[in-house]
Every structure is written in C-alpha cells, then in structure tokens.
XYZ file of C-alpha atoms in Angstrom:
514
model
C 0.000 0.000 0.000
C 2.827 2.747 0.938
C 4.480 1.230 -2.350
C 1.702 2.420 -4.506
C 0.798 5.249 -2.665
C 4.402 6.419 -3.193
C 4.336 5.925 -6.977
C 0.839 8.209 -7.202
C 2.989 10.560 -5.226
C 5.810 10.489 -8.026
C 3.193 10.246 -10.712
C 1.604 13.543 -9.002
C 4.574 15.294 -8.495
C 5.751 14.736 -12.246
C 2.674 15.735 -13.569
C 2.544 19.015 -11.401
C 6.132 19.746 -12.567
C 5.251 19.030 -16.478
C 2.337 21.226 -16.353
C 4.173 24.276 -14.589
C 6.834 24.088 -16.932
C 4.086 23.889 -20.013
C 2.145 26.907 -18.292
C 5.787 29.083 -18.467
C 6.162 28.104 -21.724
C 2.581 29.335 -22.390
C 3.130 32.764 -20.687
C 7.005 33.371 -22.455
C 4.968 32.520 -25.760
C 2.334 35.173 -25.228
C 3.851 37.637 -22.831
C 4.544 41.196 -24.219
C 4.043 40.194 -27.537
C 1.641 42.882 -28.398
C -0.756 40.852 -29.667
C -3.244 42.361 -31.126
C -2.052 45.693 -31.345
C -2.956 46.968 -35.710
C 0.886 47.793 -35.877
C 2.185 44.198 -35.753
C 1.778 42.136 -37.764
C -1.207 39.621 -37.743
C -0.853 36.609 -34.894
C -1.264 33.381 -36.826
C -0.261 31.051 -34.294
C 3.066 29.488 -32.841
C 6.394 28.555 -34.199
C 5.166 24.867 -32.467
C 1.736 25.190 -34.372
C 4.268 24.199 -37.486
C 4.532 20.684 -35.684
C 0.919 19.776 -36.855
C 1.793 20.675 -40.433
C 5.482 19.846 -40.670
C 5.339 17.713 -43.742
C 3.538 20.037 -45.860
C 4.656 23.384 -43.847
C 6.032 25.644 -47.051
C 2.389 24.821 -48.556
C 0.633 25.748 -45.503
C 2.431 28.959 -45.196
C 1.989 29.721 -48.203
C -2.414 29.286 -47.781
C -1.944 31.917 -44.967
C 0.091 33.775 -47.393
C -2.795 34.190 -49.294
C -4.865 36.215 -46.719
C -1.802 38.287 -45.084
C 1.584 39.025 -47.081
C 2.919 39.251 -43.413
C 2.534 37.896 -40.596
C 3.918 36.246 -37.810
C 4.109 32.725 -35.135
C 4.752 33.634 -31.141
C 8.109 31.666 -30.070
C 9.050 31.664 -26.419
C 11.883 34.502 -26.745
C 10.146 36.701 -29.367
C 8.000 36.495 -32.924
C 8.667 35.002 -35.934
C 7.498 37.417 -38.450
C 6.561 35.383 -42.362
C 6.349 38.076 -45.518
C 6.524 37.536 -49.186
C 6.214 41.337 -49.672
C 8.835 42.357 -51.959
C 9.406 45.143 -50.401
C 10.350 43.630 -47.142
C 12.335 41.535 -48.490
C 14.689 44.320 -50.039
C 14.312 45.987 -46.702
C 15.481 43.140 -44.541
C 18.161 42.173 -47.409
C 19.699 45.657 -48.602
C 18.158 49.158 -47.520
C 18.529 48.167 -43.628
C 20.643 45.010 -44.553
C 22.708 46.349 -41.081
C 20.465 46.071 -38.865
C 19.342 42.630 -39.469
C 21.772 39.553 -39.125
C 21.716 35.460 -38.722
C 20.552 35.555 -35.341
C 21.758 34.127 -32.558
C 18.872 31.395 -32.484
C 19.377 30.810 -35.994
C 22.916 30.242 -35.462
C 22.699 27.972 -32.566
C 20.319 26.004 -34.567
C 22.492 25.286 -37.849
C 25.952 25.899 -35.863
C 26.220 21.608 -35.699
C 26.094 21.502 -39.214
C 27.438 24.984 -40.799
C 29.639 25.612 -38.075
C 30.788 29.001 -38.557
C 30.924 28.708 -42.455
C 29.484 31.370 -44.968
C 26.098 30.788 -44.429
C 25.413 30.817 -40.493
C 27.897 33.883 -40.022
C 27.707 37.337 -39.911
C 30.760 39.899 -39.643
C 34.095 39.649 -40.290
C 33.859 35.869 -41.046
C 31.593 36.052 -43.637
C 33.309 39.217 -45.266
C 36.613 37.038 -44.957
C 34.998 34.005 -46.366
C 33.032 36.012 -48.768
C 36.364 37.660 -50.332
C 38.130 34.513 -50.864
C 35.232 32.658 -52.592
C 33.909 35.992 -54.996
C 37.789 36.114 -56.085
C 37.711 32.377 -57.045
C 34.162 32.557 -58.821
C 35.262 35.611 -60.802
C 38.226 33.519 -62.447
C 38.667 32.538 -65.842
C 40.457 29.384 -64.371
C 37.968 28.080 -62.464
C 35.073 28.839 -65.131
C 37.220 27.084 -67.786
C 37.977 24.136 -65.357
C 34.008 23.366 -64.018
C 33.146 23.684 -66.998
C 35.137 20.670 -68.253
C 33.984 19.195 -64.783
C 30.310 19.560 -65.328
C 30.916 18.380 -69.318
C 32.847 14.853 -68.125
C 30.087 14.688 -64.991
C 27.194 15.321 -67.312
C 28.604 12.391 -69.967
C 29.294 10.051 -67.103
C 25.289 10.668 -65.652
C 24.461 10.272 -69.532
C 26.269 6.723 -70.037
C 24.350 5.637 -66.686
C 20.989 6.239 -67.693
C 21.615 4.914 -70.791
C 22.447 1.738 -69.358
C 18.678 1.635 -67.482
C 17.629 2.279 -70.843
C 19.188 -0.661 -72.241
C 17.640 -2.588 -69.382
C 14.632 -1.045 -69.765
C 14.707 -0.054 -65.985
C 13.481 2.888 -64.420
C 15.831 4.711 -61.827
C 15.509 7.946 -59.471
C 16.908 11.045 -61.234
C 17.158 12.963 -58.189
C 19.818 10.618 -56.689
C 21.809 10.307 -59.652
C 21.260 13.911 -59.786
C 22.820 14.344 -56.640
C 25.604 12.002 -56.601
C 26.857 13.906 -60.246
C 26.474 17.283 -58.532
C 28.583 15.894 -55.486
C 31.283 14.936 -57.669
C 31.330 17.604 -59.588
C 31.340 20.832 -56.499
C 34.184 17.946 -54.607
C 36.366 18.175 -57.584
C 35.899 22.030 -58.410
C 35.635 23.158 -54.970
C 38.043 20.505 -53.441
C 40.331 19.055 -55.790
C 39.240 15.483 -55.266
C 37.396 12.312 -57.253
C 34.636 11.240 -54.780
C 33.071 8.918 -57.865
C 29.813 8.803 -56.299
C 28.162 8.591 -59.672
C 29.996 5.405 -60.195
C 28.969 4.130 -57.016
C 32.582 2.978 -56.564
C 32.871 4.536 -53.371
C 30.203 3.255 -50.608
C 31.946 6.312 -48.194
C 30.654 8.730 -51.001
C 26.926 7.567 -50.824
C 27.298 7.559 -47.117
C 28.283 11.010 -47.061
C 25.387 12.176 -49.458
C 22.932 10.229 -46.819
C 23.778 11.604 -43.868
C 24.470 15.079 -45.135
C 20.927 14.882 -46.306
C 19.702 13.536 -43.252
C 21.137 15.368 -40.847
C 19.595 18.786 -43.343
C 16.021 17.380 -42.160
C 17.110 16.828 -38.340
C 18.595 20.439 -38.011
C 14.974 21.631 -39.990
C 13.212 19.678 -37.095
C 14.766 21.850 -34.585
C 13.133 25.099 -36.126
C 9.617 23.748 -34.417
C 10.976 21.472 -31.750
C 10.667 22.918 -28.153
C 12.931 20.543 -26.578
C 15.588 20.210 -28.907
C 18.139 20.847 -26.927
C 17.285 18.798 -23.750
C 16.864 15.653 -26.711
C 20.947 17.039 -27.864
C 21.976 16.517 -24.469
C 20.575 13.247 -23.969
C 21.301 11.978 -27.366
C 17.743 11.007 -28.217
C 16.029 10.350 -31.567
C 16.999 12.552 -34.460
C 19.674 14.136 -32.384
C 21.446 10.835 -31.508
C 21.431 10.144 -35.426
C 22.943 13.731 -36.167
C 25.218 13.798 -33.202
C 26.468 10.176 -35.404
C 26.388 11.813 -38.838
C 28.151 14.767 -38.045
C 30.693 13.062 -36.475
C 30.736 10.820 -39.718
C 30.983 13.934 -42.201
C 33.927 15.466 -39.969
C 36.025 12.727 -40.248
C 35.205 12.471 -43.800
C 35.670 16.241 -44.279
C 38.884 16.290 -42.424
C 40.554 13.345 -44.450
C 39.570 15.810 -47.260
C 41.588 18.361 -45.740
C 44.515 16.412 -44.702
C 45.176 14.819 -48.131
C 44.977 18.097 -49.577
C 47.640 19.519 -46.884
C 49.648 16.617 -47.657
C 49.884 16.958 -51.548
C 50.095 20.746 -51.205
C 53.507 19.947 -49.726
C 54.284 16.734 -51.919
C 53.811 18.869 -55.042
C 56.488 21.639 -55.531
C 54.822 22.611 -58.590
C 50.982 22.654 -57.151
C 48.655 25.696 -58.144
C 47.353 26.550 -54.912
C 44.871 28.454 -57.039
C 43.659 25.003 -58.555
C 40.536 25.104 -56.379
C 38.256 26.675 -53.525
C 40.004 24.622 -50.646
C 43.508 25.444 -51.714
C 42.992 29.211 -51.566
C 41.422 29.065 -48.530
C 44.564 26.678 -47.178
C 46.752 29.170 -48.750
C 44.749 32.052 -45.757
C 45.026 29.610 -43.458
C 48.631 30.291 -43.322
C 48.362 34.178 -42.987
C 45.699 33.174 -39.461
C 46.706 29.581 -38.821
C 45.034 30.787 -34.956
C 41.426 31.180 -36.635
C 42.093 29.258 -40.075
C 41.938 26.039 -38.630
C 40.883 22.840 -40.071
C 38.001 22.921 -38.009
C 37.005 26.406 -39.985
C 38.264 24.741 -43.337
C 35.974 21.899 -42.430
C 32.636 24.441 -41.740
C 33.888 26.295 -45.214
C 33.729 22.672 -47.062
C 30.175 22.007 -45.776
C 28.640 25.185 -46.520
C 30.189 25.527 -50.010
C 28.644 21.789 -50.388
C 24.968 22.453 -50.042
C 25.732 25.168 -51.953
C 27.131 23.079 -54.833
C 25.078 19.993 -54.254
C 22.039 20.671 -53.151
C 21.297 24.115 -55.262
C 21.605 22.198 -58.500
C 20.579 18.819 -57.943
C 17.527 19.784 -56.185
C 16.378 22.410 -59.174
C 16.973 19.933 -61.698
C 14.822 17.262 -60.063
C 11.930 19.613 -59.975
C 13.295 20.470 -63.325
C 12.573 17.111 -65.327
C 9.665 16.473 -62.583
C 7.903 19.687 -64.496
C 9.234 18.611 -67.806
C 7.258 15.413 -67.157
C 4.192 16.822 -66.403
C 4.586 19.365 -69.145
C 6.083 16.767 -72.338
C 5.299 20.098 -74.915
C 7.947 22.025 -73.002
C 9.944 18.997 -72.545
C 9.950 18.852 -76.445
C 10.126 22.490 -76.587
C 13.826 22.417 -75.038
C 15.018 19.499 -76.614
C 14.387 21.719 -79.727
C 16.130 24.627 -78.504
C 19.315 21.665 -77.811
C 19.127 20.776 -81.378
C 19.363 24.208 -83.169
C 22.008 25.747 -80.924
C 24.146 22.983 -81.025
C 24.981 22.100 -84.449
C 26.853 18.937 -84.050
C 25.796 16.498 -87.168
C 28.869 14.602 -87.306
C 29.316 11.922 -84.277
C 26.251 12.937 -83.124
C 25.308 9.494 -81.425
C 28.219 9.945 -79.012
C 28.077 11.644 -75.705
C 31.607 12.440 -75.239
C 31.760 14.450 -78.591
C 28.469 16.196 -78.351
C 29.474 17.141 -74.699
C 32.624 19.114 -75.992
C 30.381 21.471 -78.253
C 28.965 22.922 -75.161
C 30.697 25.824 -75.093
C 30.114 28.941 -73.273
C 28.396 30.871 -76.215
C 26.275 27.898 -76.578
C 25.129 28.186 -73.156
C 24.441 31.480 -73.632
C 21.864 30.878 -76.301
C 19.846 28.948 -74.575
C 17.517 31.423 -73.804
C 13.934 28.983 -73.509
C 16.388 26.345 -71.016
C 17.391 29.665 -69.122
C 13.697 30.408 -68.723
C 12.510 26.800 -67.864
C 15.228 26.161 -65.200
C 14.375 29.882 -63.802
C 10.608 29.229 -63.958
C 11.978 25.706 -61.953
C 13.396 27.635 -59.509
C 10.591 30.202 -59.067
C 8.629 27.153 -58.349
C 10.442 25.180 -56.253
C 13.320 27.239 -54.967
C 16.110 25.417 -53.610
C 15.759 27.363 -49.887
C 12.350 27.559 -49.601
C 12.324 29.995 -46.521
C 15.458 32.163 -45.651
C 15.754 35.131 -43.590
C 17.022 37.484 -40.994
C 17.235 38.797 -37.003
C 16.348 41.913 -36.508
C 19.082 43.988 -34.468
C 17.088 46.685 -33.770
C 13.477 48.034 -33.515
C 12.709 48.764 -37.222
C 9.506 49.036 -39.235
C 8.951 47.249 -42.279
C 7.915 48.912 -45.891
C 4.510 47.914 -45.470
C 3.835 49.771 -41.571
C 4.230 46.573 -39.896
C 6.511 47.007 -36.248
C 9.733 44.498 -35.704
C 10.742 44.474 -32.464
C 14.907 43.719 -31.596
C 14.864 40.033 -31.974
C 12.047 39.089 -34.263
C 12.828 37.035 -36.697
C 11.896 37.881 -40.525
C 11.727 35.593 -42.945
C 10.981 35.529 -46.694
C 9.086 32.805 -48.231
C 10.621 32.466 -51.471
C 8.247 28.869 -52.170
C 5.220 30.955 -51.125
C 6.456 34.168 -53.089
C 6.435 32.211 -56.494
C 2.612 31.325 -55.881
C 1.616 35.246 -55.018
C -0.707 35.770 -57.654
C 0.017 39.452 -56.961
C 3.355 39.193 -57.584
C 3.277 36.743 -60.627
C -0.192 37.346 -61.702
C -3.150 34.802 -61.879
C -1.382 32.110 -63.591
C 1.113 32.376 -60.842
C 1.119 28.383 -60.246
C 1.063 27.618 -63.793
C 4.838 26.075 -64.722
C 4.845 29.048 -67.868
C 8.576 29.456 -68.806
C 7.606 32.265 -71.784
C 7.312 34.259 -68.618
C 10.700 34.765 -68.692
C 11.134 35.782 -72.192
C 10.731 38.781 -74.456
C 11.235 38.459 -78.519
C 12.596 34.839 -77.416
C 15.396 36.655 -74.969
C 15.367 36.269 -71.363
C 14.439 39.273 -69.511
C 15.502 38.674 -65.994
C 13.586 40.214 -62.749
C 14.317 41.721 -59.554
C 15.874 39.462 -57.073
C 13.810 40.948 -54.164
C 10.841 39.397 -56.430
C 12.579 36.025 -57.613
C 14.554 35.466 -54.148
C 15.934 32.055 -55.271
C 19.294 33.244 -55.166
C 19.125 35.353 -52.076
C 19.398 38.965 -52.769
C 21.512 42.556 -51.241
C 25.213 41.999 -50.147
C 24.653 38.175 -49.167
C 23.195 37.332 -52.970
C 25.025 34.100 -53.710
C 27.920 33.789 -55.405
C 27.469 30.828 -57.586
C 24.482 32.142 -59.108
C 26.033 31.729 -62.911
C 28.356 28.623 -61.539
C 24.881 26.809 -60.724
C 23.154 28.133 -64.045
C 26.058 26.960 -65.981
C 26.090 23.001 -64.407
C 22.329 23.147 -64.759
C 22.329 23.769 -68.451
C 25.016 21.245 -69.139
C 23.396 18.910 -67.264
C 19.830 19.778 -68.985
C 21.262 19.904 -72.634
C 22.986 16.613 -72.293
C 20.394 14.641 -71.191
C 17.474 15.807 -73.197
C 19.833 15.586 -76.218
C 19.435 12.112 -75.913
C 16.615 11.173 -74.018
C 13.235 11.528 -73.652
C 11.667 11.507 -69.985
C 8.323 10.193 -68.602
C 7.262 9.161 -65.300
C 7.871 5.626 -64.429
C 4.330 5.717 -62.315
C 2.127 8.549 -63.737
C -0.534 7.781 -61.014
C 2.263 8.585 -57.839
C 1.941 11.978 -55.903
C 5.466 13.751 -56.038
C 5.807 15.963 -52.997
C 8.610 17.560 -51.424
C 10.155 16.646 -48.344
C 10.619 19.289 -45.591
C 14.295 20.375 -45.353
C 16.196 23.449 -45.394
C 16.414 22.548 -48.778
C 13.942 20.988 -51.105
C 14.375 17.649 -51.974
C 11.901 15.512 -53.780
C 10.668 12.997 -51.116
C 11.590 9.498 -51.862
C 12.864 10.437 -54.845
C 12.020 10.665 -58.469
C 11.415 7.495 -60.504
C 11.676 8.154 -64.287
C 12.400 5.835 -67.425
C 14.247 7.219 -70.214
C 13.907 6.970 -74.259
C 16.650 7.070 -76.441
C 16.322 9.620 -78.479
C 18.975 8.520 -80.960
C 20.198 4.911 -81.474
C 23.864 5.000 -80.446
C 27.010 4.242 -82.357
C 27.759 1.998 -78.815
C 27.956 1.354 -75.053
C-alpha cells in the first residue's frame, strides 16, 4: 500500500512539474508580444503550431500567405514574423541590410552543421569568407575548369541512364542527380574524385545520406521545443545527427589532410587550382582562426551550396518537364538548333565538348525553364534574418529587436500578386521577351538570395544546370515511371523531392555503342 501510494505521489509530483513548466512556456509565448495591437503584424499562431503541419509546412504557409503578405508565429523569446512582400524583403536584405543579421537562435540552430561557415555567419567571417570565394568565382580558371567538370560529370550521368535504358529499368533522377552534382562541387571546390556517380565509393553515398539527413534533423529543430534537452541526452533525431556529423567530420577532415599533404608533396601545385587550396593558402596568414576545423565548416557550406542548389532544381526540373512533355519537347528543340553537331552525333563524349560557353548562352527557352523551376520550387524555400534593432517594415508593420523575418521564397512564387493569376502555372515564356530572357528583380525572384549576401554561384549553378539539362534531353526523352504517384517535397532546409524521383528514359537517338 505505501508502495503504490508512493508511486501516485511520483506520478503527481511529475505531472505538477510538467504542467508548470508547459504553463511558463505558455506565458514566455504570449507575454509582451503585443498581440493584437494593428501595428504588428497579424498573430497566426506558434512557431510549435508548425509541428501539426510539418510535412507540408512551405504549402501551408503559403495558404496563410494568401490572406496576409505578413505575418507572424509567437516563439518563447520573441515572434517570428513570415512576408513575401517584396518590399520587405529588399528591406530586410539591402536598404537596412545592417540592422538585421543570422541571429543568434538561428545560429545555434544550424551551428552543428554549418559551423561558422558562410552561411550561419555574420561579420568579419563572412566578409573574410566572402572575399576569398567571390575572387575564385570571378576567375577565368575556375570557369574554364568546371566547366570541363560539369561536361565529363554530365557524360558520365548520360552513359548511366543509358544503361537503365538498355535494361529497360526505371531509376531515381534525383539521386543520380545528386551524386553527379557531389562529384562535380568535390572536384571544383576541393580538388578530389569522390566517384559517387559510379557508385565505386560506398563512403561517397554515405556522405550524401547523412548530409541529407542530418539537413532534415537540423529543420526539425526550427519547431521542436525541446531540442536541446533531446541534444543533451542523445535522443532520436539528435542521436542520429550527433552520429552523422561526427561521420561527415572525419570524412571532411581526411579531405583536408590529403589536400595539406599533396600541397607539400607537389612543388609545382597551383594553390589556385581550387576553392580549398585558396582558402589553405589564408590559413597560413591566421593559422590561430584558419583552422581545419574552420576549413571543415567552409567545405560544408560551399557543399549544399554546390550539391544541393543544383541537384535539387533539376529534379523539380525534369519532374515539371514530365508533367509538361510540350515544353519537354520544346527544349530538346532549342538543344538541337544551338548545337549544331551532325557529325558523331550518337556519341556523348563528342556532343558534350560542343557545349561551349556561347552555346550556353543561347539557350535562352532552357534559361527560362530552369528559372521558372526555380521560381517554383526554390532550392531554400524559406530564408531570412534577425532583426538587431526596432525597425519598421515597408509595409507599416513594427519588428521588435529580436524578431525574426523571414521571406518565403516557395510561397512568393505562388503570389498571384506578384506573378499574376497564372502564378502556379509552370509558364517558362514568362521569362522571355522576342525569345530573350528578360531577368527580374531578385527581391521578387529570391531564389538566389538577394543585397550583399546574394550568392555567389548564381552563374556557376546556371552553368552546371544547363550542361546537365542539354545533355540529357539531347538524348533522351523523360516520362514518369508511375504517372498515377503523388510527387511531394520533403521538408528540409532545402527541397528535396521525397523518396525520390522514378523516371524511365527513351533514347532519343540509337547509339554508335555502349
């Protein structure tokens, strides 16, 4: 009897304890938050109200999008504030890009993964980092040389789907997708042959899995209240990306020593060659902060960048292509009168070599499609900043020091008044004028950031998409391998396809061989 009435008493006293701590939690939500006061922004419920919704969050944002261009979600510490008001977002991004930064929440939140790398810091970091990496992206050198990256990467993907074809198997683009893209930012950015394409190396694939995974666990912790109590203890998700990060830093730092090692092997080695040998060359002006620890955050950051950016937009890329075989046909087309390679036409490697930069640069419908992609489906689908300072926004609305603000660059591209009523419509003559591109404001089409921070690899990612594009609809033709299946994405700082993308592919031309 005093066994069980001591075990009520422990039940009791747990219960008591889990509702006082839920009941602070409810008054630091709503406390001082000036609810309903006309000058904030619109309450539409909690950052935790996202848990209900997680797997289709972007698309529910984007419904409440629909009825308020801003508002906000209450978090314990301060609000959350959602816009796709271009005007805010050139606020927030360039007029008053000083007083808004990462955020120290944001920063805590993506530190396990990003470190202190280009995207989770503000300052002198990022300026450093920033320096380095607009010097190497403004080279001849390293245009010439991922170019001839993304031409061998695109003929190797080529050559592997052909060989599904000859089986008459179906396969998932988007992992093929990403394994090329891998290669190809490891080799440019790093100097080294990860073959993941090949599937020769199982450490590669690994890497690509838990990177990806461990993207999803750190976008859990944006609408998980007790992340940091399950970090501690090592529970669920954050045991797994406690083990993957320690997996990717090994991986990362075996990069880094090889690369030390033939820096000092090779008498005659261009430090120049790629993005990890100039920032090794830096290291050696600040050994103290350039460590291989900050090398190792640089990699990773510079990764997602390279990976995720392009292999992402052209999944959604030949997913729309799919549903839309006219413009599908319509690009193919385009392929065929800008490159004008009759002779050895049936063989990858030699149609792969007339991709040249003034072909590229003709392709003004592929441009549009892969733009109208990315408008779409935009590789971040929410980004944004901390506000430093009090600060009104362009449209009246009050930011307290703190906030959050955000930018919802998935909702944005579904605004019909922003894009106009067929704003969902996949419509890449959007984008054109007299068959030319006519580009738009980046505080409208956010895909690529926008202000100081715009990203740097905006033509280096245009440039692998096309190659990839041109070579693969050159000679195949792409249809679902289960028309009846519901593609969706998966809910990531990045947008993936979830479970993939299973597609079959027709020759278009009968080769010479395999």
């Amino acid at each position: 009897m005093e066994l069980l009435s001591a075990t009520v008493s422990a039940a009791m006293a747990s219960f008591c304890f889990v509702l006082i701590c839920f009941c602070v939690l409810l008054l630091r939500i709503f406390m001082g938050k000036s609810l309903k006061h006309p000058q904030y922004p619109p309450v539409m419920g909690t950052v935790f109200h996202s848990l209900l919704c997680f797997n289709r969050v972007y698309d529910h944002y984007t419904d409440v999008a629909r009825k308020y261009k801003t508002f906000r979600l209450l978090s314990p510490s301060n609000s959350e504030i959602f816009t796709t008001d271009p005007r805010n977002v050139e606020h927030i991004l360039k007029t008053n890009f000083d007083k808004y930064s990462k955020g120290s929440q944001n920063y805590e939140i993506l530190e396990d993964l990003f470190g202190h790398g280009i995207f989770n810091t503000n300052g002198d970091k990022w300026r450093q980092q920033r320096k380095i990496a607009s010097f190497e992206f403004s080279t001849r050198n390293l245009r010439d040389f991922s170019c001839a990256v993304f031409r061998t990467k695109s003929a190797k993907l080529a050559e592997t789907i052909l060989g599904f074809g000859v089986k008459n198997q179906t396969f998932d683009i988007q992992d093929l997708l990403m394994r090329c893209s891998l290669d190809s930012i490891f080799k440019i950015g790093f100097g080294v042959d990860l073959n993941c394409l090949e599937g020769s190396t199982e450490e590669g694939r690994a890497f690509i899995k838990a990177f990806d995974d461990s993207n999803r666990f750190i976008c859990w912790r944006f609408v998980d209240p007790f992340w940091k109590l399950r970090r501690i203890l090592s529970l669920g998700s954050e045991g797994t990306l406690k083990k993957n990060i320690k997996f990717m830093d090994d991986f990362v730092f075996g990069v880094i020593s090889n690369k030390r090692k033939q820096t000092f092997e090779q008498q005659n080695y261009n430090d120049k060659e790629d993005i990890l040998s100039r920032f090794q060359m830096e290291s050696k002006k600040d050994p103290e902060r350039m460590t291989n620890q900050y090398l190792k955050d640089i990699i990773l950051n510079f990764m997602i960048a390279g990976k995720d950016t392009t292999a992402g937009t052209l999944s959604w890329f030949f997913y729309l292509l799919c549903k839309h075989p006219l413009i599908q046909e319509k690009v193919a087309e385009e392929v065929r009168e800008v490159i004008n390679c009759k002779e050895n036409e049936t063989k990858i490697d030699d149609f792969v070599e007339c991709l040249t930069d003034a072909a590229l640069e003709k392709m003004h419908y592929l441009h549009a499609a892969l733009t109208e992609t990315l408008r779409l489906y935009p590789a971040v689908p929410t980004d944004g900043r901390c506000a430093e300072t009090d600060d009104v926004l362009p449209d009246g609305f009050r930011v307290k020091k703190g906030d959050g603000v955000y930018y919802m660059a998935y909702a944005m591209g579904r605004m019909n008044y922003i894009w106009g009523e067929d704003a969902e419509e996949f419509r890449p003559e959007r984008w054109l004028n007299n068959g030319v591109f006519q580009p738009e404001s980046p505080f409208k089409f956010v895909s690529f950031h926008a202000g100081p921070r715009i990203c740097l690899g905006k033509e280096f990612a245009y440039r692998q998409m096309k190659i990839v594009a041109m070579v693969l609809l050159r000679f195949f033709r792409f249809r679902f391998a289960d028309e009846t299946k519901q593609v969706t994405y998966k809910t990531m700082l990045t947008l993936h396809i979830d479970g993939g993308l299973h597609l079959g592919a027709i020759p278009r031309v009968i080769f010479d061989k395999f």
